[in-house]
Short mmCIF file of C-alpha atoms and ligand atoms in Angstrom, two decimals:
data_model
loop_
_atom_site.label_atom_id
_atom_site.label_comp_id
_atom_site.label_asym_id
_atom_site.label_seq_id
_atom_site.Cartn_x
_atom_site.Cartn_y
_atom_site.Cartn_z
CA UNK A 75 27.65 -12.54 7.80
CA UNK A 76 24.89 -12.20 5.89
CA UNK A 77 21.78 -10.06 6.48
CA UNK A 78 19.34 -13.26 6.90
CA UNK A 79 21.12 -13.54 10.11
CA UNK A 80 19.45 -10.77 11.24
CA UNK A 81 15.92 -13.00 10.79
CA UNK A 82 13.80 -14.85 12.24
CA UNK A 83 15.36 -18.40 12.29
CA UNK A 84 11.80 -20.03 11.59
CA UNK A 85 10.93 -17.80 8.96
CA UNK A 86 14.16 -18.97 7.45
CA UNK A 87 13.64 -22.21 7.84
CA UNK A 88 9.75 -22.04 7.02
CA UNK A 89 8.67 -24.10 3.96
CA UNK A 90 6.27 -21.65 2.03
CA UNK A 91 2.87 -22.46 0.58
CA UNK A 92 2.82 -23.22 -2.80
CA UNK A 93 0.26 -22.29 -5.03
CA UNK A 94 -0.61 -23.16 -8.76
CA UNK A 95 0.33 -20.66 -9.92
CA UNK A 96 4.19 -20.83 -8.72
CA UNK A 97 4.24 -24.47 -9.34
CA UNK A 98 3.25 -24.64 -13.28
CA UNK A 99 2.64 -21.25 -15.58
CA UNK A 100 1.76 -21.23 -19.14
CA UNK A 101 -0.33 -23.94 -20.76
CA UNK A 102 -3.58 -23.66 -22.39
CA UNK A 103 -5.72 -25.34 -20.43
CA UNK A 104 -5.84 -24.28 -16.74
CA UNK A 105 -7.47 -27.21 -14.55
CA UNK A 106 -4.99 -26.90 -11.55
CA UNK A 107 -6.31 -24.14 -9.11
CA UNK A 108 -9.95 -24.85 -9.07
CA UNK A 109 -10.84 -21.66 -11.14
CA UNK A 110 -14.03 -21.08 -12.62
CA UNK A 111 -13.78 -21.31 -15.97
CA UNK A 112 -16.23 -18.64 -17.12
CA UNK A 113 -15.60 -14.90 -17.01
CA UNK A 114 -18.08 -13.79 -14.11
CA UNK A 115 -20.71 -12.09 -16.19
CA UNK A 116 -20.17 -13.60 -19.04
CA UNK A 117 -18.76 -11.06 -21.59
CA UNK A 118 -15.51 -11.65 -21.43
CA UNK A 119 -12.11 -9.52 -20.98
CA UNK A 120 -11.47 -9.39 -17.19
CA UNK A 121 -9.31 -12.49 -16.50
CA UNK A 122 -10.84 -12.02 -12.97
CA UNK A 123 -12.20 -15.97 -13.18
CA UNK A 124 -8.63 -16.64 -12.97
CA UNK A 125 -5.48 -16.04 -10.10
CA UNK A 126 -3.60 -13.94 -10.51
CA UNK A 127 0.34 -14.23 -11.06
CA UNK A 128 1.83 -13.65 -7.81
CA UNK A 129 4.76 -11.26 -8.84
CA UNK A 130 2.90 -10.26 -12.29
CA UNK A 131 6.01 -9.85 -14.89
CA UNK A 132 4.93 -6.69 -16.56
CA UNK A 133 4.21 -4.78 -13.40
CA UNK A 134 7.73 -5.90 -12.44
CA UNK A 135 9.21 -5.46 -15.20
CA UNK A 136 7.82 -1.57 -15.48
CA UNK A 137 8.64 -0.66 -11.59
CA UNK A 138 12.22 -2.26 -11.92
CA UNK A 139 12.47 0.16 -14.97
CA UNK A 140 10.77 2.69 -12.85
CA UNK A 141 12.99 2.69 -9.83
CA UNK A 142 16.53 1.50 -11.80
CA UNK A 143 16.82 -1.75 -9.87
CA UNK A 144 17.25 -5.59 -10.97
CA UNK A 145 14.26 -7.98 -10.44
CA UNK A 146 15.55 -9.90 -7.74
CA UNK A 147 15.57 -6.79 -6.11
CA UNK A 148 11.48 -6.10 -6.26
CA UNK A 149 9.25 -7.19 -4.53
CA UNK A 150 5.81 -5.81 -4.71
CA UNK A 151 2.60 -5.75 -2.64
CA UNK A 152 -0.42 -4.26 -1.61
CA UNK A 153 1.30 -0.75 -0.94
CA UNK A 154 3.65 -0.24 0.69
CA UNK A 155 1.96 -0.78 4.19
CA UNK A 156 2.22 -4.37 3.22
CA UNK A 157 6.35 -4.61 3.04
CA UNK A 158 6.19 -2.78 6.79
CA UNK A 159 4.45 -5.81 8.17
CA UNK A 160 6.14 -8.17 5.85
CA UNK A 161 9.31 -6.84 7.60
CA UNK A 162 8.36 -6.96 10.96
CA UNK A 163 7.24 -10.48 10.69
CA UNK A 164 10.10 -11.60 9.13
CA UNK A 165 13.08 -9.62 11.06
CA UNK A 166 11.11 -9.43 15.16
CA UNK A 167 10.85 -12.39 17.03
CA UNK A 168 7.78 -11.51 19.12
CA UNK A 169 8.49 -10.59 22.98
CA UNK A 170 11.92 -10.52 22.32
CA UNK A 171 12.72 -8.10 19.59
CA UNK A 172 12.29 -3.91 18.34
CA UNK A 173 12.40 -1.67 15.55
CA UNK A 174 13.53 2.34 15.86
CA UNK A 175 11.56 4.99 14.96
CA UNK A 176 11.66 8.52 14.90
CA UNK A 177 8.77 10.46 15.85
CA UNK A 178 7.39 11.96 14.89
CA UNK A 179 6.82 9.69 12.14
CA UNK A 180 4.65 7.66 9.92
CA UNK A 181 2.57 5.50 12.61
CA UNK A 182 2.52 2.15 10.63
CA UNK A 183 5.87 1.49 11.89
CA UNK A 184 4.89 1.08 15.48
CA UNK A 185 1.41 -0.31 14.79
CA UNK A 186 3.00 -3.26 12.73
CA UNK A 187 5.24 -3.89 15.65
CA UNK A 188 3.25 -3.86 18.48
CA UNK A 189 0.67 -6.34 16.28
CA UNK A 190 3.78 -8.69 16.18
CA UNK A 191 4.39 -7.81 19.76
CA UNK A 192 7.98 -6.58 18.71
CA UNK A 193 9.44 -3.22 20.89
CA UNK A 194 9.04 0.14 19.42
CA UNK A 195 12.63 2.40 20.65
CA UNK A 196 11.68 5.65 19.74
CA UNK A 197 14.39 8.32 19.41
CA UNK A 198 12.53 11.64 18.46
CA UNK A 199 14.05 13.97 15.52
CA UNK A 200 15.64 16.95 16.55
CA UNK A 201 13.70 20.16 17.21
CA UNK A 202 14.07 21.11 13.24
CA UNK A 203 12.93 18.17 12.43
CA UNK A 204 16.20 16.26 11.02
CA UNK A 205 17.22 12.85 11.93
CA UNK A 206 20.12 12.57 14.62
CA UNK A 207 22.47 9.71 13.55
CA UNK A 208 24.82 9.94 16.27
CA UNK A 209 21.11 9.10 18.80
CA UNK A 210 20.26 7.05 17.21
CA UNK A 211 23.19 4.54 17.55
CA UNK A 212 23.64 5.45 20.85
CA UNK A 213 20.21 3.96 21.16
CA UNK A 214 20.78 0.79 18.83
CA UNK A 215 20.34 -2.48 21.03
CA UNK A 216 20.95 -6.08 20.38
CA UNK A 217 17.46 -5.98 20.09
CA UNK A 218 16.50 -3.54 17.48
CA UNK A 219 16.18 -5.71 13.81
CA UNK A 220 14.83 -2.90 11.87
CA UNK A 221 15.50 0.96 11.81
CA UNK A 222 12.83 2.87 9.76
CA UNK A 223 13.68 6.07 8.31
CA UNK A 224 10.68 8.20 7.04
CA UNK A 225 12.49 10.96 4.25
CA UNK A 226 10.72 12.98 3.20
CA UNK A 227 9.08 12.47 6.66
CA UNK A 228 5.17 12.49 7.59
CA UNK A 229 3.75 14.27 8.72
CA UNK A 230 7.15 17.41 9.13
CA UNK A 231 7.79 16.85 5.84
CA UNK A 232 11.56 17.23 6.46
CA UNK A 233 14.33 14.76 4.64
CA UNK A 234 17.10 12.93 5.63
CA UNK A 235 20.43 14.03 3.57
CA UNK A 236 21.68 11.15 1.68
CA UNK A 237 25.07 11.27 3.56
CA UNK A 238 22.92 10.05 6.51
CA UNK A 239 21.44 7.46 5.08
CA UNK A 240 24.77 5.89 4.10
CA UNK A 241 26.51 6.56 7.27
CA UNK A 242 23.21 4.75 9.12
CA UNK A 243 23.78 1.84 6.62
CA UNK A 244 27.13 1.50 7.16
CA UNK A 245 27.19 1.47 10.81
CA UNK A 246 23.64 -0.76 11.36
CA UNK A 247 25.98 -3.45 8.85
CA UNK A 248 25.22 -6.49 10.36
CA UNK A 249 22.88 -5.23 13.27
CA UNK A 250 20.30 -4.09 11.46
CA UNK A 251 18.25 -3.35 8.64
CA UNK A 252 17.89 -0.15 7.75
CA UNK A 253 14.64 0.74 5.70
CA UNK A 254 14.23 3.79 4.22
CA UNK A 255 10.79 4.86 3.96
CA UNK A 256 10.41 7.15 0.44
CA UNK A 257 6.63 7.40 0.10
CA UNK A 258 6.86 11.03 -1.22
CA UNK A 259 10.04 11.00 -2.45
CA UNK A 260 9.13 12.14 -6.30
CA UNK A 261 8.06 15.38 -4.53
CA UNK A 262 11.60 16.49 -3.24
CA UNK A 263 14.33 18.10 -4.44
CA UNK A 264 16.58 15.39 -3.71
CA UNK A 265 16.09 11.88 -5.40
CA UNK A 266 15.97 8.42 -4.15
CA UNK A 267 18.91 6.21 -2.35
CA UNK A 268 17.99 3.65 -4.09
CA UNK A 269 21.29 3.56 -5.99
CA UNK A 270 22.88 2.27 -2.52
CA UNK A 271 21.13 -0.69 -2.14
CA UNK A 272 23.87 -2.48 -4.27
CA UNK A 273 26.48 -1.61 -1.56
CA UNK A 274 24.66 -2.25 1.50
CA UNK A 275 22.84 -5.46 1.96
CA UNK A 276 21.45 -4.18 4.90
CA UNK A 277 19.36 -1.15 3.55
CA UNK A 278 16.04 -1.58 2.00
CA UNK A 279 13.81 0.69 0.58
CA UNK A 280 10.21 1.37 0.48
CA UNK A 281 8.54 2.78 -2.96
CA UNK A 282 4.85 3.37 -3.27
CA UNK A 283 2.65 4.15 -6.05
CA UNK A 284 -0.13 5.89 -4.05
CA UNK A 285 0.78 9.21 -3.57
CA UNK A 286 3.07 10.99 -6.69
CA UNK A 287 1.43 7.91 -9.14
CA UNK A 288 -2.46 8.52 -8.26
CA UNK A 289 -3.02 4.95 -7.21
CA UNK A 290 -3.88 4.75 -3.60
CA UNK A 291 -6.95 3.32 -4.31
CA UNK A 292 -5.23 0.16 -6.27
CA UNK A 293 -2.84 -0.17 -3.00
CA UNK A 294 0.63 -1.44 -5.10
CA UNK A 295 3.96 -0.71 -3.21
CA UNK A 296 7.32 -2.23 -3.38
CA UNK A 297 10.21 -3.07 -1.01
CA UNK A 298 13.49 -2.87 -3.18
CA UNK A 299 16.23 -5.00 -0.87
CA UNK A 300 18.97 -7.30 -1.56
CA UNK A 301 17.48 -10.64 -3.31
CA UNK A 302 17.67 -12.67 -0.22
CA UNK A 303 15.24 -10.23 1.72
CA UNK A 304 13.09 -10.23 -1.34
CA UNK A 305 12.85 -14.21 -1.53
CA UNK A 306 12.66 -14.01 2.65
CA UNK A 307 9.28 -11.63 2.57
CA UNK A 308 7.59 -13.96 -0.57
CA UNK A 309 7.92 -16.98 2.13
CA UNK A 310 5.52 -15.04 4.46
CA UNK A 311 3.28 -13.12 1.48
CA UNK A 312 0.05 -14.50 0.66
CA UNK A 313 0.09 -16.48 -2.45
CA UNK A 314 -1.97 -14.09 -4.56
CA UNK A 315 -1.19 -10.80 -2.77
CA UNK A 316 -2.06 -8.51 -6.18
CA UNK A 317 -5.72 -8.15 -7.37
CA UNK A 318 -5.90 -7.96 -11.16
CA UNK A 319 -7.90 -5.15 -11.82
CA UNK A 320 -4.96 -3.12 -8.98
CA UNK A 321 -2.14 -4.85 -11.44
CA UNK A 322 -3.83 -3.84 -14.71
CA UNK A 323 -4.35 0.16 -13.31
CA UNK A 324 -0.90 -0.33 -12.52
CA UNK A 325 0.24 -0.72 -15.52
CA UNK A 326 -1.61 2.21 -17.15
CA UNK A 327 -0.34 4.81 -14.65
CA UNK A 328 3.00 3.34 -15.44
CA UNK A 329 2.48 3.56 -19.56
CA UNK A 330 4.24 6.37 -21.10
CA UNK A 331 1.44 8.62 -21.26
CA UNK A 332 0.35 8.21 -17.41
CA UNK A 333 3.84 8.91 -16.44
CA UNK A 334 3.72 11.70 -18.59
CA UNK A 335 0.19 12.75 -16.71
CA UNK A 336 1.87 12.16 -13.13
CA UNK A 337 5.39 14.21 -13.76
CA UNK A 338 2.98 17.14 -14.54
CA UNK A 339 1.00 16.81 -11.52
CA UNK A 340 4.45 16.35 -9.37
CA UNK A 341 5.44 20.07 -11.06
CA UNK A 342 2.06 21.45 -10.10
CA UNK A 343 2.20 20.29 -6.94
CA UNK A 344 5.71 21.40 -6.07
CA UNK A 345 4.55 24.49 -7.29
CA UNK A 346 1.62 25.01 -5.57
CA UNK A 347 3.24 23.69 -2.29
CA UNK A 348 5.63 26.81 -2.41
CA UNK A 349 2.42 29.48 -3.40
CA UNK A 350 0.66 27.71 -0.39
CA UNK A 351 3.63 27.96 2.34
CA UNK A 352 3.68 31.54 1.17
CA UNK A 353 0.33 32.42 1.27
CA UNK A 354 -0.39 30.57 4.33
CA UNK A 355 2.67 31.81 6.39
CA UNK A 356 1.43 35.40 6.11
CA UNK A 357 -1.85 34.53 7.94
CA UNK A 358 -2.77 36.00 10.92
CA UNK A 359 -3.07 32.99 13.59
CA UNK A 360 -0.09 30.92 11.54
CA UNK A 361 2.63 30.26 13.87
CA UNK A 362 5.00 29.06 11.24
CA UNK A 363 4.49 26.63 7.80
CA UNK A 364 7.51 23.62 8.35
CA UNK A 365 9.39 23.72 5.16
CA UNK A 366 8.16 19.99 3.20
CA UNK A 367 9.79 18.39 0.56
CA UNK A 368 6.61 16.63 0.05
CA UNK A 369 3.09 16.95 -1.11
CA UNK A 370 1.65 18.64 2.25
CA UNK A 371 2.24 20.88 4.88
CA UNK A 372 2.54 21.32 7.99
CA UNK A 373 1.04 24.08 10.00
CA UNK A 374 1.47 25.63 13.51
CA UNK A 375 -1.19 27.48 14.25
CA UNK A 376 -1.99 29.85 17.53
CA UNK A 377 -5.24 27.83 17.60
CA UNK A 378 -5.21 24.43 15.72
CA UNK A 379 -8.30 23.13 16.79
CA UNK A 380 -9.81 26.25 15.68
CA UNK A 381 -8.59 26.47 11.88
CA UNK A 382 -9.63 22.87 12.22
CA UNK A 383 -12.95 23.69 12.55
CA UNK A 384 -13.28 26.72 10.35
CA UNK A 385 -11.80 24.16 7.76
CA UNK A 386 -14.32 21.26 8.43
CA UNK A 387 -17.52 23.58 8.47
CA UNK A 388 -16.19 25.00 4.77
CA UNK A 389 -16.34 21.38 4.17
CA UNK A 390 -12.71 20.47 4.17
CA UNK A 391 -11.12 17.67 5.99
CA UNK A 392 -7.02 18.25 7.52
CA UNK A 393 -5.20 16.16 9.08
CA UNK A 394 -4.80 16.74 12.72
CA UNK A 395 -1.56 15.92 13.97
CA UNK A 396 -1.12 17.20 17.07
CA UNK A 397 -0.75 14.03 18.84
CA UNK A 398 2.73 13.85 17.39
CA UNK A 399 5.92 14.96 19.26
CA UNK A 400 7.19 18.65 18.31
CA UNK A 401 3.63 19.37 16.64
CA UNK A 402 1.07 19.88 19.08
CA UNK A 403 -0.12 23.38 17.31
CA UNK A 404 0.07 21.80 13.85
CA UNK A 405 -2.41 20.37 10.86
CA UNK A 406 -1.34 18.49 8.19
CA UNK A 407 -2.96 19.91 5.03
CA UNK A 408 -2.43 17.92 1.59
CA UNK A 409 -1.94 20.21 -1.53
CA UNK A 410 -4.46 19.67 -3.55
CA UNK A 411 -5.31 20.91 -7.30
CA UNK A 412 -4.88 24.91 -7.25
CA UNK A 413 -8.40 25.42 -7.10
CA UNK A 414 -8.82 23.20 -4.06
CA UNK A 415 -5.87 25.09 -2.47
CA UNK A 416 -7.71 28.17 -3.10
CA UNK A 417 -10.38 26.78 -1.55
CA UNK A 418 -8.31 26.74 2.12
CA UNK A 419 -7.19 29.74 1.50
CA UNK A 420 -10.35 31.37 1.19
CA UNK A 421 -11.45 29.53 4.39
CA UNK A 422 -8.84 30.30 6.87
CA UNK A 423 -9.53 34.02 5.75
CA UNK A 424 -6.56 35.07 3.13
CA UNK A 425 -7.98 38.12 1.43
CA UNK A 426 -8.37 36.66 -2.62
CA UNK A 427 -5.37 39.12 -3.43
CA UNK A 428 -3.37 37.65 -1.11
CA UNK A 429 -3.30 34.34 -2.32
CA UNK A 430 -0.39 34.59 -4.85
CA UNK A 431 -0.54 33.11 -8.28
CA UNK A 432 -1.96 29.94 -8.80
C1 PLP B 553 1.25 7.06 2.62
C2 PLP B 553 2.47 6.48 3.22
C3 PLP B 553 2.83 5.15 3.00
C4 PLP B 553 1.78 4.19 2.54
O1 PLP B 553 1.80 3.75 1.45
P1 PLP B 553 0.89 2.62 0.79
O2 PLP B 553 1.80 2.23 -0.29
O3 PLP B 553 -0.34 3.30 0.36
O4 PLP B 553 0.67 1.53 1.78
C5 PLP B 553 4.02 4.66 3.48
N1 PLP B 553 4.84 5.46 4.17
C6 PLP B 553 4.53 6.74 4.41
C7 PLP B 553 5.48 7.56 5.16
C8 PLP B 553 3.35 7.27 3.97
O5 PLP B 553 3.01 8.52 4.27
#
């Protein structure tokens, strides 16, 4: 079997708009998509009068380089956001079918599906925060399409061990697609499972470049999947998903010198994520700091709402997160440069000595 089965027959069967721009590239003279042909202002160099390509080949060409994967492989949107919904449209027939989650979690998963009217079978981590394989096929329905799995998680920060992941894959074979969910993966000790995807047609794998690459702002993720789940998700993508000025920042943060710029700022922030559990975990009022493998924390505190206050009137925002399952005394707090981490510090009362080296 193969893993379209696990689709939506009408997506399969869906004739996809087709733009210009995938019917006829090159040429000179562009007179088939109704462009403008002057640059908006006049002066030249922005290409914005034109579309833009809708898989752009050297922003595919550098992520496939990036993540060690083969075209066919890539597909790439407006973050990673984008692939979520991409899935759930494709794989959930609405009224009829689910996707597992595991709070707590990253919420897009659920909000995606209950937009598509798809079920949401939630089977909460474990009280340490790791993923329990053994519920979570006990839980697996005809129903469920999709299994997300958040590692490193948001908002515990916890990750799944890779012999997990591959015992998930090989048991949701042909019942599922598993998609692995590595937003802040370049933050953790252990690296990306992306290596598997060439044994399991049913795992897929989401990449982003707005948190380790500095790009949330240009909003360009991937899904890295067998080829026919790529080609399946470009059926249902808008024709021009990728705005050029988000492609051509792309392609700087992904130049030799920006990568050189963000594996620095990966080092300082794994180092300043350790300084910060330390520091923070010897405050008075600090229930416990979760051990993260990514680029926050979370914090229990005797008095959330409190710290979230004396945070917000020093003029610095947290995220709250104790709506989640397992961390209803905890904030979410995003290391930041060293200065800005000093910054908490000094507002939830560490004594300046106290605050370990920066
Ligand atoms: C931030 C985040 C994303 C979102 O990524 P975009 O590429 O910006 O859409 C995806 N998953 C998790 C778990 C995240 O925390």
């Amino acid at each position: 079997m193969s893993v379209l089965d696990l689709a939506r027959a009408e997506i399969r069967a869906l004739q996809p708009y087709s733009s210009a721009r995938m019917e006829a590239s090159g040429g000179e003279l562009l007179l088939n998509a109704n462009e403008s042909a002057w640059e908006p202002t006049g002066d030249g160099g922005t290409g914005c009068n034109r579309y833009p390509e809708p898989q752009p080949a050297a922003l595919v060409d550098a992520l496939t380089r990036l993540y060690g994967v083969r075209r066919e492989q890539l597909l790439v949107g407006r973050g990673s956001d984008e692939a979520i919904d991409l899935l759930v449209r494709a794989f959930c027939r609405a009224g009829r079918d689910a996707i597992l989650v595991q709070p707590p979690t990253f919420g897009m998963y659920a909000v995606c599906a209950r937009i598509q009217d798809a079920g949401v079978v939630e089977v909460p981590l474990r009280g340490d925060f790791s993923l329990d394989v053994d519920a979570v096929l006990a839980a697996l329905t005809p129903a469920v399409k999709l299994v997300f799995a958040c590692t490193p998680n948001n908002p515990a920060g916890s990750v799944v061990p890779r012999a997990d992941i591959e015992r998930l894959a090989q048991a949701l074979a042909g019942r599922a697609l598993l998609v692995v969910d590595e937003a802040y993966v370049e933050f953790a000790d252990e690296g990306s499972v992306v290596d598997l995807l060439d044994r399991y047609d049913n795992l897929a794998v989401l990449r982003t470049l707005s948190k380790a690459w500095a790009l949330a702002g240009a909003r360009i993720g991937c899904l890295l999947a067998h080829p026919d789940v790529v080609a399946l998700l470009r059926r249902i993508m808008p024709p021009y998903p990728l705005p050029l000025p988000s492609v051509n920042a792309a392609l700087l943060a992904l130049s030799g010198w920006g990568q050189a710029n963000a594996r620095a700022h990966i080092g300082v922030v794994r180092a300043e994520r350790a300084r910060m559990r330390a520091a923070l975990a010897r405050l008075p009022g600090v229930r416990a700091v979760l051990a993260s493998q990514a680029n926050f924390l979370a914090v229990r505190f005797d008095d959330a709402g409190a710290a979230y206050r004396q945070l917000y009137e020093a003029g610095i925002v947290v995220r709250d997160v104790r709506r989640h399952p397992g961390l209803d005394d905890a904030l979410r707090i995003t290391v930041g440069t060293p200065e800005e981490n000093d910054r908490v510090l000094v507002a939830l009362g560490v004594p300046m000595q106290a605050r370990g080296a920066a």
